[in-house]
Amino acid sequence: MSLATTAAATAPAEIRPSDFIRDIVAGHVAENKYPQIHTRFPPEPNGYLHIGHAKSICLNFGIAREFGGICNLRMDDTNPTKEDVEYVDSIQADVNWLISNWADDRLGYKVKGALPAALTTNGQADHFISAAVPRLAPTATLEPFYASDYFAEIYGYAVELIKAGKAFVCDLTPEETDEYRRHAKESPFRHRSVAENLDLFARMRAGEFPDGTRTLRAKIDVASPNIWLRDPLIYRIRHADHHHTGSAWCIYPMYDFAHCLSDYLEGITHSICTLEFEVHRPLYDWILTSLNLPRPLPHQYEFARLSLGYTVMSKRKLMQLVQEGLVTGWDDPRMPTISGLRRRGVTPEALRAFAYNIGITKYNGITDVAVLEHAIREDLNKRAFRRLAVLRPLKVVITNYPAGQVEELNATNNPEAPETGTRPVPFSRELYIEQDDFREVPPPKFFRLKPGGEVRLKYAYIIKCEEVIKDAAGNVIELRCTADLDSKTGGATAGRKVKGTIHWVSAAHAVPAEVRLYDRLFTVPEPDADGDFKTHLNPHSKEVITAQCEPSLASATPESRYQFERLAYFALDQDSAPGKLVFNRTITLKDNWAKEPPKS
RNA sequence: UGCCCGAUGGUGUAACGGUAGCACAGCAGACUCUGAAUCUGCUUGUCAUGGUUCAAAUCCAUGUCGGGCAGCCA
């Protein structure tokens, strides 16, 4: 391996990525603006994380890692009707998997059950919740942050706002609220007294009013060109149990109110989110500055979310695929979810390399899936064990090879990593080769086996096709071949050049395995461009076959990755059991032959 | 419609007033006991029009196109 390739192989892990957000952070570090950089990854637990979240995770944890900071994992759980512990658990698992051996030492968790502490900062009442460094305590005693853990403090801040005359209880119906806001019209309840607002808000909290009858609204500017400044709602009534706080509350803060304050309570310095929140930034800043808080305020920065070709990314649509049974679950290997990609056999390293390669900007583009596929192949090429397996078997009999004789041939585990050694592969008179590797009437430039033609069996002999046997329907069911018995590696004619080399397995020794061949879920680059995205589902996105594998594959492990030579990369599926192998095709090898234009 | 944001090869991204570079994709070739990997070479780009400047992808203005927001979702 040359110096250049060594450097290239390790580059993504060593090179410091650069983008406009990191530039800002670097500037703050240079001017010593904060004692420590503190980011956060704040998913709502209302679905599984997808590759778009992976981009955000890599950004937020990457910044923490590169600038000696911390990144909190926070459940943004202010809407009890949509959230669930199932999602809390999956989010934790996915984040931990993605950042393992990379930024897990930057992961901000908190001591289990911890709530914000009341303290005095610069002579002023304040609240703060600090992050525990996970390495310092057993994971069982730590947990992610929850916005819902701050409901008491957030409620207190709302009361402060009311006292300052900056918030009021509004009795308008949802429809009226909409109508008034659209027409820049003041709510008739806007000028209620502080005392009345305080009383009403307390009674909202006490559960005196049904859902939807009253809200708490910030008093900002009903005529603002920015809709989010037209007296936005900051609290609504929801008589619903919450997955984390149970029945403690019947009023819940809106995102805009809860998010900036959660950032403040955790001491976040850089609150990074996607572009659609850009118009909310003035409100984010308004709330924090209106409250006269004693510690430095967090600031919001926005970047473009990921769009990937040939898939959909919204949680709503992914949820639909799951609920309508169009996939087997959130972790179906065809899903762009982190758990789906993991099950498919994609590694965290590949996902991180992908995130690095696509960069961070404010431009809304669609990333070519080929970029993802390249990152996956590059990673798997380095780590996958090479194995021989035949997906669609065609029987071959070597007529000049003695029946009953078995040879153990030496096969390289990984030519990219010679230190991984070799394993023995049995060879015998009856073999399977790939149906695609034989053509009775070969097209031009067909390098594989044809009547009267020769081909190299990988690690074994050069064989010549002498006879083609067909069934009554005319299908080729068996080939009779002769081998050049001196052409084995180390043999007299081992150096003979034949154009093609194909893979094979010994029929008597072959181990059957269920193999799930996955392809892209949709047939078009932008499934959600117009109409119903489900009409573009790829009917051939999953095919299940029984393959014949070399015996060493019987001891395949879930952690390992395999390349079935000349075919694709595979990973063991969780459905495997002792004596029952199930492989998922992670991604095919590049196939330039398949791209040859059809020639007559 | 109002407000906000954006625009660099086919795609994604760099260049921070001074030689338009990288990656993916594509094409051609070398090598090959994987039609993979690896290696070599190549094609293709600053949305438009003005202005500022010795010098503009970069600054300004206008326009065009694209995206976002207008939930008691996040």
XYZ file of C-alpha atoms (C1' of nucleotides) in Angstrom:
674
model
C 0.000 0.000 0.000
C 1.447 3.343 -0.991
C 1.864 6.270 1.340
C -0.807 8.148 -0.513
C -3.465 5.489 -0.046
C -2.570 5.089 3.616
C -3.108 8.792 4.148
C -6.353 8.744 2.200
C -7.673 5.812 4.164
C -7.223 7.544 7.490
C -7.972 11.064 6.343
C -11.644 11.431 7.323
C -10.887 10.557 10.926
C -7.905 12.890 11.156
C -8.824 15.865 9.037
C -10.797 18.551 10.761
C -13.927 19.237 8.752
C -14.623 22.840 7.872
C -17.964 24.504 7.294
C -19.646 27.769 8.112
C -20.880 26.622 11.524
C -17.519 25.250 12.602
C -15.993 28.518 11.392
C -18.278 30.389 13.780
C -17.457 28.052 16.644
C -13.736 28.295 15.892
C -14.058 32.073 16.032
C -15.719 31.866 19.453
C -13.017 29.525 20.686
C -10.330 31.892 19.420
C -11.836 34.844 21.253
C -12.481 32.758 24.363
C -16.153 33.581 24.314
C -17.192 30.520 26.297
C -15.404 28.452 28.939
C -16.464 25.346 27.007
C -18.329 24.644 23.784
C -21.629 22.927 24.500
C -23.922 21.598 21.784
C -26.917 19.323 21.929
C -28.778 16.811 19.791
C -32.490 17.224 20.576
C -34.728 14.714 18.778
C -38.415 14.432 19.559
C -39.127 10.836 20.627
C -41.945 10.402 18.143
C -40.191 8.123 15.663
C -36.912 6.446 14.858
C -33.786 8.346 13.882
C -32.858 8.385 10.211
C -29.774 9.216 8.191
C -30.730 12.894 8.233
C -30.440 12.781 12.018
C -27.094 11.063 11.535
C -25.902 14.178 9.714
C -26.993 16.298 12.669
C -25.461 13.904 15.216
C -22.143 13.970 13.367
C -22.258 17.761 13.279
C -23.134 18.318 16.927
C -20.935 15.595 18.377
C -18.230 16.391 15.851
C -18.084 19.978 17.051
C -17.971 18.851 20.673
C -15.168 16.485 19.784
C -13.127 18.918 17.721
C -13.381 21.827 20.142
C -13.111 19.978 23.434
C -16.765 20.394 24.254
C -19.782 18.351 25.243
C -22.877 17.406 23.314
C -26.022 16.649 25.292
C -28.519 14.092 24.112
C -31.903 15.604 24.889
C -35.386 14.298 24.322
C -37.409 17.209 23.018
C -40.586 15.888 24.549
C -43.136 18.641 24.980
C -46.011 16.993 23.138
C -47.321 14.013 25.136
C -49.768 12.909 22.472
C -47.094 12.012 19.953
C -44.255 10.634 22.000
C -43.381 7.248 23.415
C -40.678 5.468 25.427
C -40.128 3.032 22.547
C -38.677 5.959 20.643
C -36.662 7.190 23.618
C -34.993 3.784 23.793
C -34.338 3.498 20.072
C -32.899 7.011 19.925
C -30.431 6.230 22.691
C -29.390 2.985 21.040
C -28.910 4.630 17.662
C -26.932 7.597 19.006
C -24.694 5.359 21.084
C -24.065 3.099 18.116
C -23.263 5.951 15.773
C -20.827 7.781 18.054
C -19.171 4.725 19.583
C -15.380 4.867 19.596
C -15.575 8.341 18.180
C -17.376 10.849 20.341
C -18.818 8.744 23.139
C -16.527 10.570 25.527
C -18.238 13.837 24.535
C -21.761 12.539 25.156
C -23.538 14.667 27.755
C -25.833 12.531 29.901
C -27.173 13.414 33.314
C -27.430 11.559 36.568
C -30.625 9.565 36.523
C -33.520 11.558 37.910
C -31.524 14.778 38.129
C -33.477 17.998 37.740
C -32.249 21.555 37.245
C -30.751 22.987 40.400
C -31.773 26.367 41.794
C -28.775 28.615 42.288
C -27.722 32.213 42.386
C -25.770 33.587 39.483
C -24.411 37.124 39.704
C -26.777 37.760 42.573
C -29.748 36.612 40.554
C -31.963 33.561 40.916
C -31.058 30.990 38.301
C -31.484 27.353 37.318
C -28.936 25.028 35.814
C -28.492 21.349 35.021
C -25.038 20.050 34.332
C -23.886 17.202 32.138
C -22.145 14.199 33.629
C -19.329 12.767 31.585
C -20.514 9.204 30.971
C -17.124 7.605 31.490
C -17.186 8.724 35.106
C -20.243 6.745 36.059
C -21.864 3.457 35.120
C -24.394 3.932 32.349
C -27.150 2.495 34.519
C -27.018 5.592 36.691
C -27.113 7.996 33.768
C -29.801 8.997 31.319
C -30.350 11.508 28.541
C -31.723 14.944 29.208
C -35.448 15.506 28.833
C -37.073 18.845 28.086
C -39.954 17.507 30.163
C -37.672 17.491 33.205
C -37.723 21.285 32.995
C -41.491 21.769 33.032
C -41.379 23.311 36.505
C -38.683 25.816 35.556
C -40.312 26.569 32.229
C -43.592 27.174 34.012
C -41.755 29.553 36.318
C -40.325 31.439 33.368
C -43.809 31.769 31.922
C -44.982 33.302 35.178
C -42.049 35.722 35.025
C -43.093 36.729 31.560
C -46.657 37.358 32.721
C -45.405 39.445 35.634
C -43.327 41.497 33.249
C -46.447 42.131 31.169
C -44.968 40.122 28.318
C -47.447 37.264 28.210
C -51.199 36.887 28.508
C -53.845 34.223 28.711
C -55.920 34.143 25.557
C -59.441 32.676 25.275
C -59.636 32.660 21.491
C -60.481 29.376 19.790
C -57.819 27.804 17.588
C -59.660 29.010 14.482
C -60.009 32.539 15.816
C -56.389 32.645 16.853
C -55.420 31.699 13.325
C -57.704 34.265 11.815
C -56.536 37.098 14.065
C -52.915 36.302 13.481
C -53.270 36.149 9.754
C -54.835 39.582 9.754
C -52.385 41.080 12.253
C -55.285 41.688 14.624
C -54.856 42.000 18.378
C -56.474 39.383 20.573
C -59.292 40.946 22.645
C -57.622 39.350 25.686
C -54.276 40.973 25.050
C -54.714 43.668 27.689
C -55.806 41.578 30.624
C -54.218 42.630 33.899
C -51.181 40.853 35.224
C -53.216 39.652 38.184
C -55.900 38.176 35.983
C -53.312 36.500 33.745
C -51.547 35.041 36.751
C -54.823 33.700 38.112
C -55.947 32.252 34.792
C -52.584 30.645 34.074
C -52.557 29.046 37.524
C -56.037 27.682 36.886
C -54.961 26.371 33.498
C -52.218 24.494 35.274
C -54.676 23.293 37.940
C -56.754 21.655 35.238
C -59.827 23.883 35.459
C -60.198 24.294 31.700
C -60.663 21.768 28.920
C -58.219 21.310 26.051
C -58.163 24.096 23.521
C -60.098 26.638 25.552
C -57.201 28.841 26.589
C -53.561 29.410 25.792
C -50.717 31.449 27.117
C -49.330 33.785 24.496
C -46.251 35.953 24.400
C -47.040 39.619 23.921
C -44.723 40.744 21.169
C -45.995 42.424 18.014
C -49.225 41.441 16.292
C -48.230 43.371 13.173
C -44.756 41.886 12.783
C -43.914 40.722 9.266
C -42.585 37.604 10.963
C -45.577 35.431 11.859
C -43.732 33.949 14.801
C -43.602 37.313 16.498
C -47.386 37.855 16.234
C -48.073 36.971 19.872
C -47.088 33.305 19.509
C -48.591 30.618 21.713
C -46.212 29.420 24.367
C -48.466 27.113 26.424
C -51.442 24.977 25.545
C -53.795 22.801 27.575
C -53.467 19.060 26.988
C -55.080 16.696 29.427
C -52.848 13.820 28.470
C -50.360 11.592 30.244
C -46.775 12.165 29.337
C -44.326 9.285 28.797
C -41.825 10.856 31.182
C -43.813 13.076 33.568
C -46.972 10.979 33.789
C -49.995 12.967 34.923
C -48.064 15.741 36.625
C -49.057 18.317 34.010
C -52.075 19.203 31.932
C -50.472 22.201 30.271
C -47.440 21.818 28.056
C -45.030 24.420 26.690
C -44.763 24.841 22.944
C -41.518 24.059 21.151
C -40.460 27.682 20.806
C -40.798 28.354 24.493
C -39.355 25.094 25.750
C -36.448 24.766 23.380
C -34.548 27.977 23.992
C -35.070 27.640 27.723
C -33.909 24.015 27.703
C -30.785 25.176 25.896
C -30.270 27.840 28.528
C -30.839 25.499 31.470
C -28.248 23.068 30.103
C -25.727 25.792 29.385
C -25.763 25.162 25.652
C -23.592 27.601 23.710
C -24.418 26.635 20.129
C -27.942 25.485 19.369
C -27.779 23.991 15.902
C -30.931 23.134 13.993
C -32.276 22.857 10.468
C -33.295 25.647 8.121
C -37.031 25.576 8.791
C -36.373 27.057 12.221
C -34.595 30.063 10.809
C -37.721 32.217 10.999
C -38.125 31.172 14.630
C -34.744 32.568 15.636
C -36.085 36.068 16.477
C -38.556 34.417 18.845
C -35.810 32.237 20.339
C -33.829 35.375 21.058
C -36.858 37.373 22.224
C -37.813 34.855 24.890
C -34.319 34.567 26.316
C -33.618 38.301 26.361
C -37.069 39.138 27.751
C -36.413 36.942 30.763
C -33.325 38.819 31.860
C -31.303 35.679 32.488
C -28.021 35.904 34.372
C -25.869 33.462 32.394
C -24.657 33.823 28.788
C -27.423 33.017 26.332
C -27.276 30.220 23.767
C -27.514 31.117 20.090
C -29.239 29.302 17.281
C -27.557 28.406 13.979
C -29.245 26.702 11.063
C -28.075 24.330 8.321
C -29.765 22.456 5.487
C -31.315 19.109 6.322
C -30.285 16.076 4.301
C -32.272 14.975 1.278
C -31.169 11.715 -0.290
C -32.113 10.387 -3.685
C -34.380 7.341 -4.053
C -35.771 7.541 -0.551
C -38.035 9.542 1.719
C -36.854 11.155 4.896
C -39.817 12.548 6.802
C -40.780 10.698 9.963
C -44.390 10.895 8.890
C -43.715 9.014 5.663
C -41.395 6.504 7.295
C -44.085 5.927 9.927
C -46.569 5.326 7.134
C -44.336 2.672 5.548
C -44.079 0.925 8.900
C -47.747 1.172 9.853
C -49.022 0.058 6.475
C -46.714 -2.941 6.494
C -44.889 -1.855 3.367
C -41.665 -2.643 5.201
C -41.106 -5.040 8.088
C -40.458 -2.312 10.656
C -38.428 0.779 11.471
C -35.321 -1.383 11.223
C -36.175 -2.923 7.866
C -32.850 -2.927 6.013
C -34.428 -0.931 3.197
C -35.304 1.949 5.503
C -33.074 5.050 5.661
C -33.318 4.826 9.440
C -30.164 4.395 11.469
C -31.489 1.090 12.778
C -32.339 -0.032 9.233
C -28.901 0.844 7.931
C -27.314 -0.895 10.908
C -29.321 -4.052 10.299
C -28.393 -3.911 6.651
C -24.738 -4.075 7.636
C -23.655 -0.460 7.282
C -21.076 0.502 9.903
C -20.963 3.684 12.003
C -17.634 4.512 10.373
C -19.245 4.464 6.923
C -22.091 6.693 8.066
C -19.676 9.152 9.632
C -17.555 9.209 6.479
C -20.712 9.929 4.515
C -21.669 12.770 6.840
C -18.178 14.170 6.467
C -18.292 13.955 2.686
C -21.603 15.768 2.194
C -20.608 18.820 4.229
C -22.748 21.441 5.955
C -24.337 24.376 4.127
C -27.545 26.363 3.895
C -28.289 25.108 0.410
C -31.179 22.694 0.041
C -29.914 20.100 -2.406
C -30.522 16.439 -3.014
C -27.541 14.255 -2.297
C -26.898 11.470 -4.787
C -27.294 8.041 -3.122
C -24.078 7.128 -4.900
C -22.253 9.198 -2.287
C -23.704 7.037 0.483
C -23.049 3.863 -1.466
C -19.458 4.887 -2.071
C -18.880 5.518 1.641
C -20.321 2.093 2.459
C -18.233 0.271 -0.150
C -15.040 2.067 0.804
C -15.496 1.068 4.429
C -16.543 -2.523 3.722
C -13.749 -3.077 1.226
C -11.269 -2.500 4.023
C -12.940 -4.626 6.666
C -14.931 -7.416 4.960
C -13.762 -11.032 4.926
C -13.797 -12.467 1.424
C -15.868 -15.611 1.088
C -17.090 -17.833 -1.734
C -20.845 -18.196 -2.066
C -23.100 -18.981 -4.979
C -26.438 -17.203 -5.078
C -28.015 -19.064 -8.002
C -26.283 -22.435 -8.312
C -25.443 -24.283 -11.521
C -23.964 -27.737 -11.048
C -20.538 -28.441 -12.529
C -18.871 -31.862 -12.658
C -15.106 -32.007 -13.164
C -14.911 -35.229 -15.127
C -11.161 -35.745 -14.757
C -11.186 -35.166 -11.011
C -11.460 -38.329 -8.893
C -14.784 -38.897 -7.161
C -14.401 -38.843 -3.403
C -11.218 -36.776 -3.443
C -11.231 -33.568 -1.419
C -8.537 -30.902 -1.387
C -8.223 -28.077 1.096
C -7.307 -24.926 -0.773
C -5.910 -21.822 0.825
C -8.023 -18.715 0.387
C -7.115 -15.171 1.368
C -9.380 -13.613 3.984
C -8.858 -10.054 2.856
C -6.334 -8.896 0.269
C -6.704 -5.357 1.699
C -5.576 -6.657 5.079
C -3.108 -9.539 4.573
C -2.604 -9.855 8.340
C -6.086 -11.410 8.537
C -4.587 -14.564 7.022
C -6.248 -17.358 5.112
C -8.829 -20.067 5.612
C -9.157 -23.496 3.989
C -11.781 -24.058 1.295
C -12.667 -27.607 0.228
C -12.567 -28.569 -3.468
C -14.115 -31.686 -4.962
C -15.418 -33.209 -8.187
C -18.902 -31.681 -8.004
C -19.260 -27.950 -7.646
C -21.722 -25.108 -7.928
C -20.983 -22.027 -9.956
C -23.128 -18.956 -10.524
C -25.707 -19.348 -13.293
C -24.694 -15.908 -14.576
C -21.148 -17.150 -15.049
C -22.122 -19.486 -17.872
C -23.605 -18.500 -21.214
C -24.281 -21.015 -23.940
C -24.366 -18.199 -26.466
C -21.977 -15.639 -24.999
C -22.219 -11.965 -25.884
C -19.056 -10.190 -27.081
C -16.386 -9.685 -24.422
C -17.922 -12.346 -22.169
C -14.992 -13.444 -20.002
C -16.745 -16.224 -18.146
C -17.538 -19.846 -18.999
C -18.916 -20.866 -22.376
C -19.011 -24.130 -24.341
C -15.433 -25.059 -25.207
C -14.149 -22.093 -23.195
C -11.842 -21.896 -20.211
C -12.161 -20.072 -16.933
C -10.193 -19.961 -13.680
C -11.929 -21.190 -10.539
C -10.761 -18.781 -7.876
C -8.016 -20.321 -5.697
C -8.341 -23.602 -7.701
C -8.002 -24.901 -11.254
C -8.574 -23.673 -14.746
C -11.496 -25.616 -16.161
C -12.829 -26.097 -19.660
C -16.485 -26.579 -20.489
C -16.805 -29.778 -22.485
C -20.518 -30.533 -22.374
C -23.788 -28.748 -21.598
C -26.611 -30.805 -20.127
C -30.202 -29.579 -20.383
C -33.563 -30.648 -19.040
C -36.590 -31.425 -21.188
C -37.506 -27.732 -21.304
C -34.113 -26.838 -22.681
C -32.772 -25.258 -19.463
C -29.104 -25.749 -18.712
C -28.954 -27.861 -15.573
C -25.390 -29.124 -15.481
C -21.986 -28.593 -17.023
C -19.354 -31.241 -17.660
C -15.880 -29.781 -17.479
C -12.274 -30.914 -17.405
C -9.675 -29.271 -15.219
C -6.063 -28.448 -16.013
C -4.783 -30.399 -13.005
C -1.457 -28.539 -12.973
C -2.990 -25.062 -12.930
C -3.678 -24.879 -9.191
C -1.822 -22.187 -7.262
C 1.802 -23.390 -7.070
C 1.274 -25.858 -9.904
C 3.212 -26.155 -13.169
C 0.695 -24.173 -15.215
C -0.498 -21.921 -12.388
C 0.757 -18.929 -14.304
C -1.387 -19.616 -17.332
C -3.559 -16.636 -18.115
C -7.224 -17.067 -18.765
C -9.431 -14.045 -19.083
C -12.035 -14.940 -16.494
C -11.981 -15.979 -12.851
C -15.194 -17.115 -11.209
C -16.300 -18.139 -7.727
C -17.612 -21.576 -6.793
C -18.414 -23.869 -3.872
C -17.977 -27.596 -3.440
C -21.449 -29.117 -3.698
C -20.879 -31.721 -1.005
C -19.520 -29.199 1.464
C -21.802 -26.257 0.700
C -23.752 -24.677 3.528
C -27.155 -23.289 2.579
C -28.098 -19.824 3.766
C -31.107 -17.593 3.415
C -29.950 -14.492 1.598
C -32.002 -11.327 1.468
C -31.173 -9.221 -1.533
C -32.129 -5.602 -0.939
C -32.382 -2.866 -3.484
C -33.434 0.775 -3.275
C -36.922 1.226 -1.823
C -38.116 3.575 -4.552
C -37.763 3.594 -8.297
C -37.411 7.345 -8.743
C -34.880 9.848 -7.358
C -37.544 12.012 -5.734
C -40.405 9.790 -4.554
C -42.120 12.636 -2.732
C -41.773 15.210 -5.497
C -45.432 14.933 -6.449
C -48.455 12.860 -5.642
C -48.316 9.769 -3.465
C -44.766 8.657 -2.779
C -45.978 5.098 -2.302
C -46.781 4.747 -5.999
C -43.025 4.829 -6.589
C -42.199 1.912 -4.295
C -39.803 -0.528 -5.917
C -41.600 -3.907 -6.165
C -38.212 -5.622 -6.346
C -36.645 -3.951 -3.329
C -36.394 -7.284 -1.524
C -35.742 -10.751 -2.862
C -35.140 -13.786 -0.671
C -33.140 -16.702 -2.035
C -31.220 -19.698 -0.745
C -27.529 -19.468 -1.475
C -24.826 -22.131 -1.237
C -21.893 -20.980 0.883
C -18.405 -22.202 1.598
C -18.305 -24.068 4.949
C -16.415 -21.387 6.894
C -19.496 -19.196 6.645
C -21.283 -21.550 9.047
C -19.455 -19.757 11.851
C -20.234 -16.247 10.632
C -20.670 -13.676 13.391
C -22.983 -10.648 13.562
C -20.076 -8.238 14.091
C -18.229 -9.368 10.985
C -18.767 -8.157 7.460
C -18.392 -10.430 4.470
C -17.784 -9.959 0.806
C -19.147 -12.815 -1.260
C -16.505 -12.533 -3.941
C -17.532 -10.905 -7.175
C -21.026 -10.268 -5.820
C -21.659 -8.022 -2.862
C -21.112 -7.261 0.809
C -23.218 -9.124 3.355
C -23.894 -9.067 7.061
C -25.512 -11.681 9.267
C -29.101 -10.788 10.130
C -30.525 -10.965 13.638
C -32.973 -13.600 12.379
C -30.092 -16.058 12.181
C -30.078 -18.966 14.616
C -27.747 -21.887 15.239
C -27.838 -23.960 12.053
C -29.798 -21.269 10.235
C -27.852 -18.599 8.441
C -29.567 -15.430 7.275
C -27.566 -12.824 5.404
C -28.561 -9.315 4.370
C -27.009 -7.901 1.262
C -25.611 -4.577 2.402
C -24.564 -3.386 -1.023
C -23.432 -4.895 -4.299
C -19.928 -4.627 -5.631
C -19.590 -2.160 -8.462
C -20.267 -3.963 -11.701
C -18.849 -2.336 -14.815
C -19.754 -5.396 -16.893
C -23.434 -4.878 -16.114
C -23.087 -1.363 -17.475
C -21.856 -2.575 -20.868
C -24.458 -1.529 -23.387
C -26.390 -4.544 -24.649
C -24.728 -5.849 -27.795
C -27.185 -7.573 -30.082
C -49.528 37.226 -0.919
C -46.179 38.699 3.255
C -41.587 37.625 5.667
C -36.940 34.770 5.812
C -33.057 31.992 3.339
C -30.360 30.262 -0.754
C -28.017 29.872 -6.003
C -20.260 27.345 -8.115
C -19.593 21.088 -13.544
C -24.666 15.815 -13.883
C -24.741 15.713 -8.041
C -22.749 17.488 -3.380
C -19.100 20.812 -1.675
C -14.211 24.395 -1.378
C -12.106 29.016 -2.639
C -13.379 34.388 3.212
C -11.311 40.804 -3.078
C -5.868 37.966 -6.175
C -4.367 30.787 -10.513
C -12.127 28.250 -9.749
C -10.130 23.113 -6.345
C -12.077 18.400 -4.036
C -15.443 14.187 -3.732
C -19.159 11.285 -6.100
C -20.927 10.093 -10.879
C -19.365 9.595 -16.080
C -15.660 8.451 -20.025
C -10.819 6.303 -21.659
C -6.621 3.378 -20.423
C -3.156 0.294 -17.083
C -3.200 -3.743 -13.724
C -5.887 -7.927 -11.960
C -6.650 -15.663 -9.735
C -12.889 -10.533 -7.594
C -15.398 -7.355 -14.836
C -14.068 -5.460 -7.420
C -10.093 -2.800 -5.331
C -5.847 0.032 -6.957
C -3.349 3.353 -10.516
C -3.251 7.041 -14.849
C -5.640 10.470 -17.811
C -10.048 13.147 -19.497
C -14.953 15.752 -20.119
C -18.133 19.252 -17.604
C -19.146 24.951 -13.588
C -19.418 30.634 -10.786
C -28.156 32.153 -12.303
C -28.753 37.112 -15.225
C -27.841 42.348 -15.891
C -25.644 46.536 -14.121
C -22.246 48.876 -10.517
C -17.684 49.394 -7.007
C -12.396 47.931 -7.801
C -5.961 47.557 -10.697
C -8.635 42.916 -9.738
C -15.364 40.076 -8.246
C -17.682 33.296 -7.436
C -16.687 36.635 -3.335
C -18.835 43.492 -2.152
C -23.504 46.583 -3.777
C -28.240 47.050 -6.667
C -32.050 45.014 -9.522
C -34.094 40.837 -11.629
C -34.743 35.415 -12.293
C -35.155 30.757 -10.257
C -35.344 27.444 -5.970
C -36.434 26.423 -0.754
C -38.696 27.566 4.047
C -42.501 29.713 7.393
C -47.848 31.380 8.021
C -50.203 23.992 13.774
C -52.884 24.902 20.323
C -46.447 19.835 15.781
C -41.252 19.799 16.449
